[in-house]
Amino acid sequence: MTPILQLDHLSKRYAPGHPPVVNDLNLSVSAGELLTLLGPSGCGKTTTLRLIAGLEQPDSGDVLIGGRNVTTPFAPPERRGVGLVFQDYALFPHLSVLGNVLFGLSHLPRAQRLPRARETLALVGLTVFESRRPHELSGGQQQRVALARALAPRPTLLLLDEPFSNLDAQLRHATRQEIRSILRAAGTTAILVTHDQEEALAFSDRIVLMRAGQAEQIGTPHDVYTQPRTAFVANFLGRSNLLSGTADRHMARTALGIIPLQEPRSGPVLVSVRPEHLRFTDDPAAPEVTIQAREFKGHDITYTVTLDGNRQELLVHGPSDDLRPEGSRARLSVTQPARPVQ
Amino acid sequence: MTRRRPPLALLLPALLTVAGVLLPLAYLLIRALGAEGTELREIVFRPRNLELLANTLLLTGSTLITTTLVALPLAYLAARTDLRPRRALMLAGVLPLAIPGYVGAYAMLAASGPGGTIETLTGINWPGPTGFWGALGILTLFTFPYLFLNLHAALRAQDPALEDAARLLGRTPAQTFREVTLPYLRPAWLSGALLIALHVLGDFSVVSLMRYPTFSAAIYQQYTAAYDRVYSAWLALGLLLVTGAALLLEARLMRGLHLARVSPGGAREVRTTRLGRARPLAWAFVAALTGAALIVPLGTIGYWLRLETNPFAWASLWDALKSALGAAAIAAVTTTALAFPLAYIGSRAQGSLARFTERAAYLGYATPPLAFALALVFFSLKVAPPLYQTFPLLILAYTLHFVAEAVGPIRTSLSSATPRLEEAARLLGQTSRGALARVTLPLIRPGLLVSAAFVFLSVLKELPLTLLLAPIGFETLARNVWAYTEEAQYAAAAPYALALALSGAVLTLLILRREHRPAPRPPRPPKEQA
């Protein structure tokens, strides 16, 4: 089956001499998939989105939408069948809610436009607001109008550019779930851009972790979280302790003692140990630490500790019924095989 | 939080401003209605009134269309395309404002016709501008910058995401311009169009020189030639009604326009369109406009300047310059002093009080100067005859007319001198007056200076108030250009016209700098958003 979207060696720099914003990016998205581009500011994720939408032209490489090459010859945004929900929504202030949603439906026969617009507004639960102007709506409502406007023409591919970043924390959570189920119900293929790792983990079927214009790792949220390929991924997605050591097949010698590895390695190695895979223990053979700081989070506690040997700082998640005072001493053990990273 | 009423010392100027504008106008009304019954009927139902009304409306409406046809493409070229240098386009769009309409009319008359500059230099007999088309052409060339400034600022400020969204919803670039950009420009167009309408309604000089009778031209003619007081009062009332209708129409069309950016979040730079093969066409448009609005007038002034052989000309110029500069300097001080309390209340008070002071400031500006001058003539003759044709009355008229111009820059600078700072000064032991003097006034000094400069240069160019209210023998640059042009003594008018164009250029560059300040974002490549 042809993928809905394919990026083929895509590159873009904004001015000659500047470093590339998108650098030889390859990606393929299949029908119905919810994909997230995740990365820090400036990693090229928004530019990738704009290249797909046709709002920017790539320097080299191709974008294929539904198997059709839209970069050579260059297809303007209006001929790509792609929807985009903007970060600041970009609702037309001179049109009503209904007018905004109708805006993208001019290709339909006249008789179908209004039913389609109302149907889409019903999908986002805003039918009663159809005659209001955008400035009369709350942030969350504007957000849903923006989604309805982008969904109404039934695009082959929907792009969402940090759509939740202007909502407050509680609304963000609810809207995210709601939009996810709307997209699922409509069977829409969507690409979300975000720098919020929690959002990426909760929203997507697959995550593309981007760094300096390239895909650092692509996989399901579970795979990327449990099997980070690089130190950058391990630290950007969740928190992680990075330890250097010497590996010999399935074991490695580190400052935390000899610990098991997920995959066999040999020679010098860097391993990632998640804070939830460290536990305080009474085993007298375990390495000793001093507790520097404690963050109580309700369901668990995050401790910052320093290893007695090399003064390295580590993060440890402990259960909330085992309170340990700051400044006290303890011993640590590793409960799961560690992940070797690059 | 409770809102305290501003002190009476600040409220009083606002009330005086309103009284200063409304009392003479009220007297104008009394005067107009004071005629005998039969005389009244004869005046009101004179067929000429309808002709004047039709001419006034036709000229105003046509000027709005032609200025839009000039200003919109130029603003688009400067704001949205890769035509460079951008600064040259800005100057082409703004500098014509430096040339007062009557100087423009003078230059066009002196350039054309038998014996004009064009015929002498090229041998081609270029017909002189006259009538409706002459007035329309000259008013278009020298008022379109009001629209250009507004449209350009709006085009630069528009969120490019709106146009992107339209493209993604299937619109071509042309459709996007029509369905998204044009509606977005409506408020900017409306406020620019109001300025142009006020200007055209109030102008008597260009229409008089073009012999195209409108309300303003007729008032001037009545005043100088026939001096029928009742009839000129009626004409002034007619002009006031048309102006009021224009103000109401604009407010009505503006109502409910919420076209500011709706959504929060960072915006991108506006995108520039590559002109490609249209580039020569764009340059031809800019060149033709610059030629007509700048090069022909300045060239003509320069040409006639060489023909000015009167040995006393420079001495007279010096005299006129001295009295003009003196009047402008005094008016600049009085106007800024009146504008400060108005701006202060407008920015600090809330609700109806702020709106009231704001309207008070604009009342004098919106009143056509000829009607206002006439009202002041009648009023002073009736109430205080010794004031008639005195210097203080002239300064009062300048002050009330130009106070709106001075309010703007002061208000802008007041936004940086927040009430918090005054509160801090109060907590450190200052009285409210001390806080004003030691904190707020020093902070807004740049704004006060800009205001004074605006008024200074505007008074230099001012014609109708000066003509009707100045003391006998009081010569200014504007008055002399007008007087010599009316007599077709083009060489004698040239030095005054040049001095005016130069001072106008200074004012224009000031406006241009202010126009640039609110958006000091340097061009940079689009960045990833956080």
PDB file of N, CA and C in Angstrom, chain B residues 223 369 372-377 380 387-391 393-394 396-398 463-472 479:
ATOM      1  N   TYR B 223     -16.901  84.900   0.962  1.00  0.00           N
ATOM      2  CA  TYR B 223     -16.206  85.676   1.980  1.00  0.00           C
ATOM      3  C   TYR B 223     -15.396  86.796   1.348  1.00  0.00           C
ATOM      4  N   PRO B 369     -11.723  73.751   8.322  1.00  0.00           N
ATOM      5  CA  PRO B 369     -11.089  74.968   8.842  1.00  0.00           C
ATOM      6  C   PRO B 369     -11.758  76.247   8.354  1.00  0.00           C
ATOM      7  N   PHE B 372     -14.817  76.772  10.416  1.00  0.00           N
ATOM      8  CA  PHE B 372     -14.410  77.134  11.763  1.00  0.00           C
ATOM      9  C   PHE B 372     -13.930  78.584  11.801  1.00  0.00           C
ATOM     10  N   ALA B 373     -13.134  78.955  10.794  1.00  0.00           N
ATOM     11  CA  ALA B 373     -12.620  80.322  10.737  1.00  0.00           C
ATOM     12  C   ALA B 373     -13.769  81.319  10.606  1.00  0.00           C
ATOM     13  N   LEU B 374     -14.722  80.973   9.740  1.00  0.00           N
ATOM     14  CA  LEU B 374     -15.868  81.855   9.528  1.00  0.00           C
ATOM     15  C   LEU B 374     -16.649  82.015  10.829  1.00  0.00           C
ATOM     16  N   ALA B 375     -16.846  80.877  11.532  1.00  0.00           N
ATOM     17  CA  ALA B 375     -17.569  80.916  12.800  1.00  0.00           C
ATOM     18  C   ALA B 375     -16.839  81.807  13.799  1.00  0.00           C
ATOM     19  N   LEU B 376     -15.504  81.690  13.823  1.00  0.00           N
ATOM     20  CA  LEU B 376     -14.727  82.517  14.749  1.00  0.00           C
ATOM     21  C   LEU B 376     -14.812  83.990  14.373  1.00  0.00           C
ATOM     22  N   VAL B 377     -14.840  84.289  13.077  1.00  0.00           N
ATOM     23  CA  VAL B 377     -14.976  85.681  12.631  1.00  0.00           C
ATOM     24  C   VAL B 377     -16.289  86.262  13.155  1.00  0.00           C
ATOM     25  N   SER B 380     -16.292  86.425  17.117  1.00  0.00           N
ATOM     26  CA  SER B 380     -15.468  87.461  17.734  1.00  0.00           C
ATOM     27  C   SER B 380     -16.046  88.845  17.447  1.00  0.00           C
ATOM     28  N   LEU B 387     -11.094  91.545  19.527  1.00  0.00           N
ATOM     29  CA  LEU B 387     -10.286  90.350  19.246  1.00  0.00           C
ATOM     30  C   LEU B 387     -10.175  90.074  17.756  1.00  0.00           C
ATOM     31  N   TYR B 388     -11.122  90.579  16.976  1.00  0.00           N
ATOM     32  CA  TYR B 388     -11.181  90.248  15.552  1.00  0.00           C
ATOM     33  C   TYR B 388      -9.883  90.643  14.856  1.00  0.00           C
ATOM     34  N   GLN B 389      -9.371  89.711  14.037  1.00  0.00           N
ATOM     35  CA  GLN B 389      -8.109  89.903  13.310  1.00  0.00           C
ATOM     36  C   GLN B 389      -6.957  90.288  14.228  1.00  0.00           C
ATOM     37  N   THR B 390      -6.893  89.608  15.398  1.00  0.00           N
ATOM     38  CA  THR B 390      -5.727  89.809  16.252  1.00  0.00           C
ATOM     39  C   THR B 390      -4.914  88.520  16.301  1.00  0.00           C
ATOM     40  N   PHE B 391      -3.700  88.681  16.710  1.00  0.00           N
ATOM     41  CA  PHE B 391      -2.792  87.545  16.803  1.00  0.00           C
ATOM     42  C   PHE B 391      -3.288  86.477  17.797  1.00  0.00           C
ATOM     43  N   LEU B 393      -6.286  85.598  18.668  1.00  0.00           N
ATOM     44  CA  LEU B 393      -7.387  84.816  18.114  1.00  0.00           C
ATOM     45  C   LEU B 393      -6.860  83.793  17.099  1.00  0.00           C
ATOM     46  N   LEU B 394      -5.883  84.240  16.298  1.00  0.00           N
ATOM     47  CA  LEU B 394      -5.281  83.336  15.312  1.00  0.00           C
ATOM     48  C   LEU B 394      -4.638  82.138  16.013  1.00  0.00           C
ATOM     49  N   LEU B 396      -5.369  80.990  18.965  1.00  0.00           N
ATOM     50  CA  LEU B 396      -6.440  80.159  19.528  1.00  0.00           C
ATOM     51  C   LEU B 396      -6.999  79.221  18.464  1.00  0.00           C
ATOM     52  N   ALA B 397      -7.210  79.760  17.266  1.00  0.00           N
ATOM     53  CA  ALA B 397      -7.756  78.939  16.182  1.00  0.00           C
ATOM     54  C   ALA B 397      -6.789  77.812  15.825  1.00  0.00           C
ATOM     55  N   TYR B 398      -5.512  78.144  15.668  1.00  0.00           N
ATOM     56  CA  TYR B 398      -4.505  77.107  15.403  1.00  0.00           C
ATOM     57  C   TYR B 398      -4.558  76.020  16.477  1.00  0.00           C
ATOM     58  N   LEU B 463      -3.402  77.294   5.637  1.00  0.00           N
ATOM     59  CA  LEU B 463      -3.844  78.419   4.817  1.00  0.00           C
ATOM     60  C   LEU B 463      -5.187  79.042   5.226  1.00  0.00           C
ATOM     61  N   PRO B 464      -6.294  78.270   5.295  1.00  0.00           N
ATOM     62  CA  PRO B 464      -7.607  78.915   5.475  1.00  0.00           C
ATOM     63  C   PRO B 464      -7.733  79.717   6.773  1.00  0.00           C
ATOM     64  N   LEU B 465      -7.290  79.167   7.894  1.00  0.00           N
ATOM     65  CA  LEU B 465      -7.395  79.917   9.154  1.00  0.00           C
ATOM     66  C   LEU B 465      -6.587  81.200   9.057  1.00  0.00           C
ATOM     67  N   THR B 466      -5.379  81.087   8.466  1.00  0.00           N
ATOM     68  CA  THR B 466      -4.511  82.249   8.348  1.00  0.00           C
ATOM     69  C   THR B 466      -5.158  83.323   7.477  1.00  0.00           C
ATOM     70  N   LEU B 467      -5.736  82.900   6.358  1.00  0.00           N
ATOM     71  CA  LEU B 467      -6.327  83.871   5.438  1.00  0.00           C
ATOM     72  C   LEU B 467      -7.449  84.663   6.096  1.00  0.00           C
ATOM     73  N   LEU B 468      -8.290  83.970   6.869  1.00  0.00           N
ATOM     74  CA  LEU B 468      -9.475  84.642   7.401  1.00  0.00           C
ATOM     75  C   LEU B 468      -9.230  85.340   8.726  1.00  0.00           C
ATOM     76  N   LEU B 469      -8.245  84.875   9.496  1.00  0.00           N
ATOM     77  CA  LEU B 469      -8.131  85.365  10.862  1.00  0.00           C
ATOM     78  C   LEU B 469      -6.889  86.201  11.136  1.00  0.00           C
ATOM     79  N   ALA B 470      -5.892  86.151  10.224  1.00  0.00           N
ATOM     80  CA  ALA B 470      -4.625  86.826  10.530  1.00  0.00           C
ATOM     81  C   ALA B 470      -4.814  88.340  10.566  1.00  0.00           C
ATOM     82  N   PRO B 471      -4.043  89.023  11.409  1.00  0.00           N
ATOM     83  CA  PRO B 471      -4.078  90.486  11.430  1.00  0.00           C
ATOM     84  C   PRO B 471      -3.680  91.030  10.060  1.00  0.00           C
ATOM     85  N   ILE B 472      -4.142  92.237   9.756  1.00  0.00           N
ATOM     86  CA  ILE B 472      -3.814  92.849   8.470  1.00  0.00           C
ATOM     87  C   ILE B 472      -2.306  93.051   8.375  1.00  0.00           C
ATOM     88  N   ARG B 479       0.413  82.136   2.922  1.00  0.00           N
ATOM     89  CA  ARG B 479      -0.423  83.222   2.443  1.00  0.00           C
ATOM     90  C   ARG B 479       0.159  83.827   1.158  1.00  0.00           C
TER      91      ARG B 479
END
